[in-house]
mmCIF file of C-alpha atoms and ligand atoms in Angstrom:
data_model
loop_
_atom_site.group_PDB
_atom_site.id
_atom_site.type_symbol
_atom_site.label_atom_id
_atom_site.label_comp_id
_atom_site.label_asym_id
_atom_site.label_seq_id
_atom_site.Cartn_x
_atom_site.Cartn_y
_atom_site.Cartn_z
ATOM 1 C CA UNK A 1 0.000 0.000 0.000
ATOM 2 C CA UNK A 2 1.197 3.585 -0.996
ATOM 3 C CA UNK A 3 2.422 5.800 2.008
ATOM 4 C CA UNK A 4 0.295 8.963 3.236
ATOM 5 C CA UNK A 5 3.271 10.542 3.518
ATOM 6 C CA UNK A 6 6.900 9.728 2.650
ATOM 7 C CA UNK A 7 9.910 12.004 3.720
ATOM 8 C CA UNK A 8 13.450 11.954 2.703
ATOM 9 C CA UNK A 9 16.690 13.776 3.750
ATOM 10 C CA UNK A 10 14.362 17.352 4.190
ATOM 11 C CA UNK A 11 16.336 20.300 4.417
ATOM 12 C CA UNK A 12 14.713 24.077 4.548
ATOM 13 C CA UNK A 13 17.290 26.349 4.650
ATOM 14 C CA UNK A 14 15.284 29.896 4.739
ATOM 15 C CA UNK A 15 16.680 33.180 3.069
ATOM 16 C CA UNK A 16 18.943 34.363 5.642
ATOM 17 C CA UNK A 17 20.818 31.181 6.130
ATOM 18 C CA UNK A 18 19.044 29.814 9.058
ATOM 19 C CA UNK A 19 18.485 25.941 8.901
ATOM 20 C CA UNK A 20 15.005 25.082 10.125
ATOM 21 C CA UNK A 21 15.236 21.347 8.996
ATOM 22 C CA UNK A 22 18.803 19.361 8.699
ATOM 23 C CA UNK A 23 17.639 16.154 7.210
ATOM 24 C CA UNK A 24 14.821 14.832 8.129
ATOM 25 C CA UNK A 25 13.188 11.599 7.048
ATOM 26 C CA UNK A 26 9.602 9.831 7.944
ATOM 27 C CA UNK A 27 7.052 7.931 7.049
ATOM 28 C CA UNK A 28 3.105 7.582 7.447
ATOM 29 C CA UNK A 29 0.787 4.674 6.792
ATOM 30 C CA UNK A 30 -2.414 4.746 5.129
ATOM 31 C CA UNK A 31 -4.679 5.231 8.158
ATOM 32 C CA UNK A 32 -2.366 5.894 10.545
ATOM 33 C CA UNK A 33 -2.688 8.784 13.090
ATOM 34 C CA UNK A 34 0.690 10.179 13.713
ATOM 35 C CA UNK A 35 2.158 12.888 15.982
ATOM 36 C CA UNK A 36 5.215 14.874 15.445
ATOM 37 C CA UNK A 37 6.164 16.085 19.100
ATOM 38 C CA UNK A 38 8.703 19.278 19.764
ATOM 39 C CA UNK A 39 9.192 22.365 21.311
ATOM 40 C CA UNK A 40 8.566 25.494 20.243
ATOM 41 C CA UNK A 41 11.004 26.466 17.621
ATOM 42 C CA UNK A 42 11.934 23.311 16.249
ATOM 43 C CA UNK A 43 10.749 22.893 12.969
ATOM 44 C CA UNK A 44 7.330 21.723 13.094
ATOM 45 C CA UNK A 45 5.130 24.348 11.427
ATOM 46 C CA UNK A 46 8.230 24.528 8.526
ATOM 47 C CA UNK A 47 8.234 20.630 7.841
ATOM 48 C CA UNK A 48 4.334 21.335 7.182
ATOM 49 C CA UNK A 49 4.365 23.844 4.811
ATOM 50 C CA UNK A 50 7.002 21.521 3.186
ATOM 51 C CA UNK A 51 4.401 18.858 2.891
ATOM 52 C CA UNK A 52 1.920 21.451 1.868
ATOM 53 C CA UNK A 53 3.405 23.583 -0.750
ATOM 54 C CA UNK A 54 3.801 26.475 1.262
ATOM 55 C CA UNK A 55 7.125 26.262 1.203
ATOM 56 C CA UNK A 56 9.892 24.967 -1.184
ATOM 57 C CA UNK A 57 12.151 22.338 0.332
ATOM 58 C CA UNK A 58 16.188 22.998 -0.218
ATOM 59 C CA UNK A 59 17.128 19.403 -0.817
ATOM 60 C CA UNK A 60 15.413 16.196 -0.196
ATOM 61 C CA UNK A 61 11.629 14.954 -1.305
ATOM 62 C CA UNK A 62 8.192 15.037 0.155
ATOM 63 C CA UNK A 63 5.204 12.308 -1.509
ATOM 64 C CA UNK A 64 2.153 12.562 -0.191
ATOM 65 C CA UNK A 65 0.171 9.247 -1.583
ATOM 66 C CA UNK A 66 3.132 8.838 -3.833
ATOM 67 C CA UNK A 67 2.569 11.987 -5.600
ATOM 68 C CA UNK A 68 5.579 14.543 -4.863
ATOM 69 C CA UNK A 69 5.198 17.739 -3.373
ATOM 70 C CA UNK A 70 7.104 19.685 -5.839
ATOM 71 C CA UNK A 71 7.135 18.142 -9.089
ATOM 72 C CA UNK A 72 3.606 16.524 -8.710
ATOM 73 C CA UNK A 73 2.629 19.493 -6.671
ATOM 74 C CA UNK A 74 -1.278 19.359 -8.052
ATOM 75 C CA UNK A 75 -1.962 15.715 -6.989
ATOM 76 C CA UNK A 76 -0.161 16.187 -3.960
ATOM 77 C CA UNK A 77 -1.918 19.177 -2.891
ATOM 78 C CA UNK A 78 -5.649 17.545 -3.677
ATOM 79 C CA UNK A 79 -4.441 14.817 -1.500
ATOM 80 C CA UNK A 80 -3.235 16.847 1.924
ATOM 81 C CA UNK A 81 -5.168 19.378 4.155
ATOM 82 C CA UNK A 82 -3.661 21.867 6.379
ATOM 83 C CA UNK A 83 -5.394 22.800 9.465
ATOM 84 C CA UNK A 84 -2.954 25.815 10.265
ATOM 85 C CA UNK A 85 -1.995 26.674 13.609
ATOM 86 C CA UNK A 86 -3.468 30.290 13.365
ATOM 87 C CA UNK A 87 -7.124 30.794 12.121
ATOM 88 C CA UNK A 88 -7.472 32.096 9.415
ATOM 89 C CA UNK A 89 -11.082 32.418 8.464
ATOM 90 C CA UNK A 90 -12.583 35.362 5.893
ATOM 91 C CA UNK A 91 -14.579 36.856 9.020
ATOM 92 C CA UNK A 92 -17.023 38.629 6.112
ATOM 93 C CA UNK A 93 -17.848 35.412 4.827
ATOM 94 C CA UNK A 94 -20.451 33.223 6.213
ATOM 95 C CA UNK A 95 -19.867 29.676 7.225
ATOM 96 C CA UNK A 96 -21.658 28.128 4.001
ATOM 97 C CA UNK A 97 -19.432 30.504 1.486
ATOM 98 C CA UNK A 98 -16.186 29.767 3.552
ATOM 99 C CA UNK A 99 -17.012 25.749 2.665
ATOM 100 C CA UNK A 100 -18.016 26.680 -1.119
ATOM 101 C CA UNK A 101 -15.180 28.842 -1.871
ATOM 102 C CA UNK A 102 -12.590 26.628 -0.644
ATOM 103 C CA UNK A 103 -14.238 23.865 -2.878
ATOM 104 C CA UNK A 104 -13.854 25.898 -5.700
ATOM 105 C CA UNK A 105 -10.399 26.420 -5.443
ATOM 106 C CA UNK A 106 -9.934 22.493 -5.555
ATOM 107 C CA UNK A 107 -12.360 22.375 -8.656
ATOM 108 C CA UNK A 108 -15.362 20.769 -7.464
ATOM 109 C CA UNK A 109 -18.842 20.903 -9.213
ATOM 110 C CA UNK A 110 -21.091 23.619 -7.473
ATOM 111 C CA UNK A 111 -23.586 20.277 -6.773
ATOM 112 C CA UNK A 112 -20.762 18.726 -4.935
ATOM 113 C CA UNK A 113 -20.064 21.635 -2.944
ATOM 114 C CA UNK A 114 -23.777 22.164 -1.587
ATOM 115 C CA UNK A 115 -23.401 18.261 -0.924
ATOM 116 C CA UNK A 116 -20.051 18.112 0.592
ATOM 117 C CA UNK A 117 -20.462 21.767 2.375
ATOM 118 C CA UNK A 118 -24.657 20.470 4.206
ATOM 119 C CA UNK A 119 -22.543 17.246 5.251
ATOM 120 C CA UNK A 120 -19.573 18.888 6.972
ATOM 121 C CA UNK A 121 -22.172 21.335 8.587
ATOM 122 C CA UNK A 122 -23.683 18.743 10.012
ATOM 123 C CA UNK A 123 -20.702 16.588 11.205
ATOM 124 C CA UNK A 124 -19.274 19.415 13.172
ATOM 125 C CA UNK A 125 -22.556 20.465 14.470
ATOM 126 C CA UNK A 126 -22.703 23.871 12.303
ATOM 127 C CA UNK A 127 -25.934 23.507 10.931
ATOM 128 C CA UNK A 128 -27.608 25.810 12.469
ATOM 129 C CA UNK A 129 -24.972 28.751 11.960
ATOM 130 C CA UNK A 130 -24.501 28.151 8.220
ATOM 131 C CA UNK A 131 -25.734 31.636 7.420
ATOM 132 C CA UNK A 132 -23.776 33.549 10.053
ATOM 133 C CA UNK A 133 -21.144 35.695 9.234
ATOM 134 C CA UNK A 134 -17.476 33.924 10.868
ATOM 135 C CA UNK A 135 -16.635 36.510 12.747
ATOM 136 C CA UNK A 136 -19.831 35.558 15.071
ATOM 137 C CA UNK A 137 -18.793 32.265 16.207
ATOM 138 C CA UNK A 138 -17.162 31.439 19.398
ATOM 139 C CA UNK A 139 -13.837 30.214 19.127
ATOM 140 C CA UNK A 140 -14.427 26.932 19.746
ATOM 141 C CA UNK A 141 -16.616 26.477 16.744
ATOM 142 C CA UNK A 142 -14.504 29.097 14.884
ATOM 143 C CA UNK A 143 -11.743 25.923 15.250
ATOM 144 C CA UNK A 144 -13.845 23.384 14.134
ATOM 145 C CA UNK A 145 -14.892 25.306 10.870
ATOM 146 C CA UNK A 146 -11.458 25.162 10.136
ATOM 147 C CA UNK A 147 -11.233 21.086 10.170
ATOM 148 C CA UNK A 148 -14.810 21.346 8.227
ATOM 149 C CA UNK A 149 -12.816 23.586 5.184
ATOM 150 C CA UNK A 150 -9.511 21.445 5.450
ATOM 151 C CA UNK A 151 -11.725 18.428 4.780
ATOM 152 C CA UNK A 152 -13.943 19.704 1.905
ATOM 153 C CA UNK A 153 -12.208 18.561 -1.060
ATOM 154 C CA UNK A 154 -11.622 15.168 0.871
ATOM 155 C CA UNK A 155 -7.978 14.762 1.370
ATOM 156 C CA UNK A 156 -6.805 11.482 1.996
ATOM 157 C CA UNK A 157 -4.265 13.139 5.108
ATOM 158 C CA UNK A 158 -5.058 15.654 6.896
ATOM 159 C CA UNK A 159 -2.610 17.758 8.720
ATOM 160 C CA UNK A 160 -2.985 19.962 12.127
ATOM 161 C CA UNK A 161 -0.573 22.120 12.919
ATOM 162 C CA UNK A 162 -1.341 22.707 16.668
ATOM 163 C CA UNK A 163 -4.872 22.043 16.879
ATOM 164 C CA UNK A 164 -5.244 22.937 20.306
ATOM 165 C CA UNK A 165 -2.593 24.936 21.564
ATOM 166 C CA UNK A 166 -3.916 27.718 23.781
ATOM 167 C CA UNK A 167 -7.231 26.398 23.829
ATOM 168 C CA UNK A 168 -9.189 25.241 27.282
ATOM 169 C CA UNK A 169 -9.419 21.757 28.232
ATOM 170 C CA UNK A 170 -13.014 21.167 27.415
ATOM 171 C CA UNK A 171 -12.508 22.529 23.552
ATOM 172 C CA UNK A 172 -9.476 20.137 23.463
ATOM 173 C CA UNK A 173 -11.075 17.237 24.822
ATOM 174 C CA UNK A 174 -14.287 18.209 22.365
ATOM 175 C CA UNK A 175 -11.822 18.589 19.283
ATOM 176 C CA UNK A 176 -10.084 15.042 20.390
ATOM 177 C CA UNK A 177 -12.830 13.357 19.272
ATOM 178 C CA UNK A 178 -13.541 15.496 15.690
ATOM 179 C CA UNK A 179 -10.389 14.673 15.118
ATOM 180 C CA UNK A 180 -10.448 10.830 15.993
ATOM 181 C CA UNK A 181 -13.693 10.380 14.409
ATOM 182 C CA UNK A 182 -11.648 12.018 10.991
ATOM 183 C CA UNK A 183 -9.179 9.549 11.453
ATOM 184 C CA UNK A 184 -11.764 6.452 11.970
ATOM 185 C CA UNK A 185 -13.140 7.127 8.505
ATOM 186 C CA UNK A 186 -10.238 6.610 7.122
ATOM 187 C CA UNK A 187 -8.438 9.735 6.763
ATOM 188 C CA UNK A 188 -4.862 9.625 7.942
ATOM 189 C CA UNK A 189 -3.639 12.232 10.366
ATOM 190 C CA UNK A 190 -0.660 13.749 10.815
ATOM 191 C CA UNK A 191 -0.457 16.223 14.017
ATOM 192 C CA UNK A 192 2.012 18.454 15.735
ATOM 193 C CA UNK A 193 1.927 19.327 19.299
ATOM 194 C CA UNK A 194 3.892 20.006 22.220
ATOM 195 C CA UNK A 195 1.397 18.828 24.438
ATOM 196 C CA UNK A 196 2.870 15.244 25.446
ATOM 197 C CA UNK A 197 -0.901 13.959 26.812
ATOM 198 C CA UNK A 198 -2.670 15.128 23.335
ATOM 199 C CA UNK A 199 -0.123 12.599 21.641
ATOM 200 C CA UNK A 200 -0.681 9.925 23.973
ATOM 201 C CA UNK A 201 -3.983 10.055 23.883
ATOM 202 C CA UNK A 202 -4.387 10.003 19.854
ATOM 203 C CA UNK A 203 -1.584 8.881 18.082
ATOM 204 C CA UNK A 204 -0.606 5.603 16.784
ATOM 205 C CA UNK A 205 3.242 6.291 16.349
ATOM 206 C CA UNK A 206 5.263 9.639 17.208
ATOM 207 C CA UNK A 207 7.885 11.175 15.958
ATOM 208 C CA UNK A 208 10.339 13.729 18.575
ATOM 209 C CA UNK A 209 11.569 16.902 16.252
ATOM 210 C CA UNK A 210 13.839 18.902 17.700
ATOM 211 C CA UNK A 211 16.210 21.647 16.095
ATOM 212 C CA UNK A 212 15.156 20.359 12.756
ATOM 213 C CA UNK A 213 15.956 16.889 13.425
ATOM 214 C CA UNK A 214 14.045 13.581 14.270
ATOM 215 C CA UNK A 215 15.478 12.407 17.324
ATOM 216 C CA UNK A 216 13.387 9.168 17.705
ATOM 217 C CA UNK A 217 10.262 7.938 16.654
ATOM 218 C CA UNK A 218 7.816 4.630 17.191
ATOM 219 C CA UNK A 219 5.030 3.789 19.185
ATOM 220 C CA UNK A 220 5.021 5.062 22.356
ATOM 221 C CA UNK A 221 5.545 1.685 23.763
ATOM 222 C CA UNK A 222 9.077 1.851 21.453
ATOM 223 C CA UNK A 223 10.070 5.485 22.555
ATOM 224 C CA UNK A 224 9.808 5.031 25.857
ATOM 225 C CA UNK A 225 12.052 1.097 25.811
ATOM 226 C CA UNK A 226 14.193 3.232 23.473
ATOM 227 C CA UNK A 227 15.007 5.759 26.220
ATOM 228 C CA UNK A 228 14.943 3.191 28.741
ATOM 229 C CA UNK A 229 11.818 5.031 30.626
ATOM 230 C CA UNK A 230 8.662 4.401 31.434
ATOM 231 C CA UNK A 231 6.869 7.137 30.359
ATOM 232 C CA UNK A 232 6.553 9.551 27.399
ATOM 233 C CA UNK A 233 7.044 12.059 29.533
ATOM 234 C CA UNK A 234 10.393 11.066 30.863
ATOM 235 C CA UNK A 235 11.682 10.012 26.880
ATOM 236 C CA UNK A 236 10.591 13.878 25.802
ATOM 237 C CA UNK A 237 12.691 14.644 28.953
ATOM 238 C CA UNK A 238 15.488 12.991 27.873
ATOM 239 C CA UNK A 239 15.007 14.857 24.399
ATOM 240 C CA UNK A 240 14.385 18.331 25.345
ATOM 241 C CA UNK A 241 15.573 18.544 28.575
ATOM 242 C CA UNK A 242 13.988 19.564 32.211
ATOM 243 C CA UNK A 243 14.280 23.527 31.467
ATOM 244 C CA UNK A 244 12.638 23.392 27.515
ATOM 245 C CA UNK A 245 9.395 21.198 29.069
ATOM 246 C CA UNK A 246 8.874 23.804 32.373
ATOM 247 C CA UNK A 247 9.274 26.758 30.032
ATOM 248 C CA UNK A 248 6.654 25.144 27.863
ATOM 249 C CA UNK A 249 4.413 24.597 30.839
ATOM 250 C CA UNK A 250 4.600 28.083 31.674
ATOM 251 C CA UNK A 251 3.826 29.830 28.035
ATOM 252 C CA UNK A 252 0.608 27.742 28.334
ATOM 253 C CA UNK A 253 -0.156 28.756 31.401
ATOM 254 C CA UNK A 254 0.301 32.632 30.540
ATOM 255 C CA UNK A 255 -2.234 31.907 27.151
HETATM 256 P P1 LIG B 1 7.675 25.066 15.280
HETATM 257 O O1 LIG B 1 6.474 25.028 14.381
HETATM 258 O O2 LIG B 1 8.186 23.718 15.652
HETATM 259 O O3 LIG B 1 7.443 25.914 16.488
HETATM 260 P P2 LIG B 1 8.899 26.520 13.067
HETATM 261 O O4 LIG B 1 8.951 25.542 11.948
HETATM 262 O O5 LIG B 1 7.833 27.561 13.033
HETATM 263 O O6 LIG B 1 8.880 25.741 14.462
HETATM 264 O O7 LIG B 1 10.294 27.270 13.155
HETATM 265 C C1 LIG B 1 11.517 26.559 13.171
HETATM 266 C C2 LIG B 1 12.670 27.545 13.176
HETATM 267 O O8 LIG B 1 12.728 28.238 11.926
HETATM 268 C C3 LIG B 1 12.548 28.623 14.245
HETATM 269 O O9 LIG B 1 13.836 28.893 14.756
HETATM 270 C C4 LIG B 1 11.998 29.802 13.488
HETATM 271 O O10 LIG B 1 12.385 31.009 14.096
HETATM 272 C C5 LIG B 1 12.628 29.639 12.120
HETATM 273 N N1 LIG B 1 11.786 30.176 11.050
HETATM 274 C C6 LIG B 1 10.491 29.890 10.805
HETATM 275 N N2 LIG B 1 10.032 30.544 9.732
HETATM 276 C C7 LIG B 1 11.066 31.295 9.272
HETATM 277 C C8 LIG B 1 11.253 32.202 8.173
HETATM 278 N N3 LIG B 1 10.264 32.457 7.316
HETATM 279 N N4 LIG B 1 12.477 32.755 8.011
HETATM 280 C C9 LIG B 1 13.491 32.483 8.856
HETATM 281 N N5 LIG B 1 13.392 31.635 9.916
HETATM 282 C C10 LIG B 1 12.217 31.048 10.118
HETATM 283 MG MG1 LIG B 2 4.531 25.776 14.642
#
């Protein structure tokens, strides 16, 4: 079976020298739900818009479902989603043109659109807001309008870029299972977080980034024997260190 997504030797070396990624290389199943774990800083956000299009890798290749990101950049792009870590919403638009426009930009038929845009309404519990303006919605369904668009044109892997950071623990726990159901109808997931419980909780296999490089990855069960802990916890300890994971703790308590 072809891979979701196939990494090799990445390297993003943006204009003014700095090297965000130094060679990185991964690989996720059909299906799978993986998490790319790291600090702040460390390359997650630049390996997405990599995968994405958004931005043009130095060296190395990126295939998503086989089709590669710069060459085949058309096939890959109809393939991925990007649930970015910043809304981004039109706030003029209303929730039903937000679905309908982004459909258009992938080229669907205006029947498919009023199909595809009533059934994501309804998944995420929108319905009933479909003619409100964005800018009117609380946050928490401002976030889940964003997985709605992402999934419009039905990309086979969907990718969120910090789908929870900064938001409160009954959102998260709400968007947890959007985001699993997603991933139980077959779409496969790729997320980034720094929040060590989120990846626990959802993914399959992880993958520890940090200053542009993969440091380990495997199922938890594998990280942890590989670090010779017990917990997550103590391998993104041994990754990070004591003083990173505190001073992550206390940016999320400030937001
Ligand atoms: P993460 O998403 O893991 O927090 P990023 O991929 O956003 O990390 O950033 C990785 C590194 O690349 C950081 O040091 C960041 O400052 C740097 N960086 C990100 N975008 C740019 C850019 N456009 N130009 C130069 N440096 C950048
Ligand atoms: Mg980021």
């Amino acid at each position: 079976m072809t891979a979701a997504l196939e990494v090799r030797d990445l390297v993003k070396r943006y204009a003014g020298g700095f090297e965000a990624l130094k060679g990185v290389s991964l690989d996720i199943g059909a299906g799978e739900f993986f998490g790319l774990l790291g600090p702040n800083g460390a390359g997650k956000s630049t390996m997405i818009h990599c995968i994405t299009g958004l931005a043009r890798p130095t060296s190395g290749t990126v295939k998503v479902f086989g089709n590669d990101a710069v060459r085949g950049y058309r096939r890959a792009r109809e393939a991925v989603a990007l649930a970015p870590q910043e809304i981004n919403l039109d706030i003029f638009l209303t929730l039903e043109e937000t679905l309908d426009l982004h459909g258009g930009y992938f080229g669907m038929s205006r029947a498919d659109r009023r199909e595809r845009t009533a059934e994501l309404l309804e998944a995420f519990s929108l319905t009933e807001k479909r003619h409100e303006r964005t800018r009117n919605l609380s946050g928490g369904m401002k976030r889940r309008l964003t997985l709605a668009r992402a999934l419009m044109h039905r990309p086979r892997l969907l990718i969120l870029d910090e789908p929870t950071a900064g938001v409160d623990i009954e959102l998260r726990l709400e968007l947890w299972r959007y985001i699993e159901k997603i991933n139980r109808e077959g779409t496969s997931i790729m997320l980034t977080t720094h929040y060590l419980e989120e990846a626990e909780q959802l993914c399959d296999r992880i993958a520890f980034i940090n200053h542009g490089q993969i440091a380990a990855q495997g199922t938890i069960g594998e990280l942890t024997s590989g670090y010779g802990v017990s917990t997550l916890e103590d391998a993104y300890l041994e990754l990070v260190g004591r003083q990173e994971l505190s001073r992550s703790h206390i940016q999320d308590a400030v937001i």
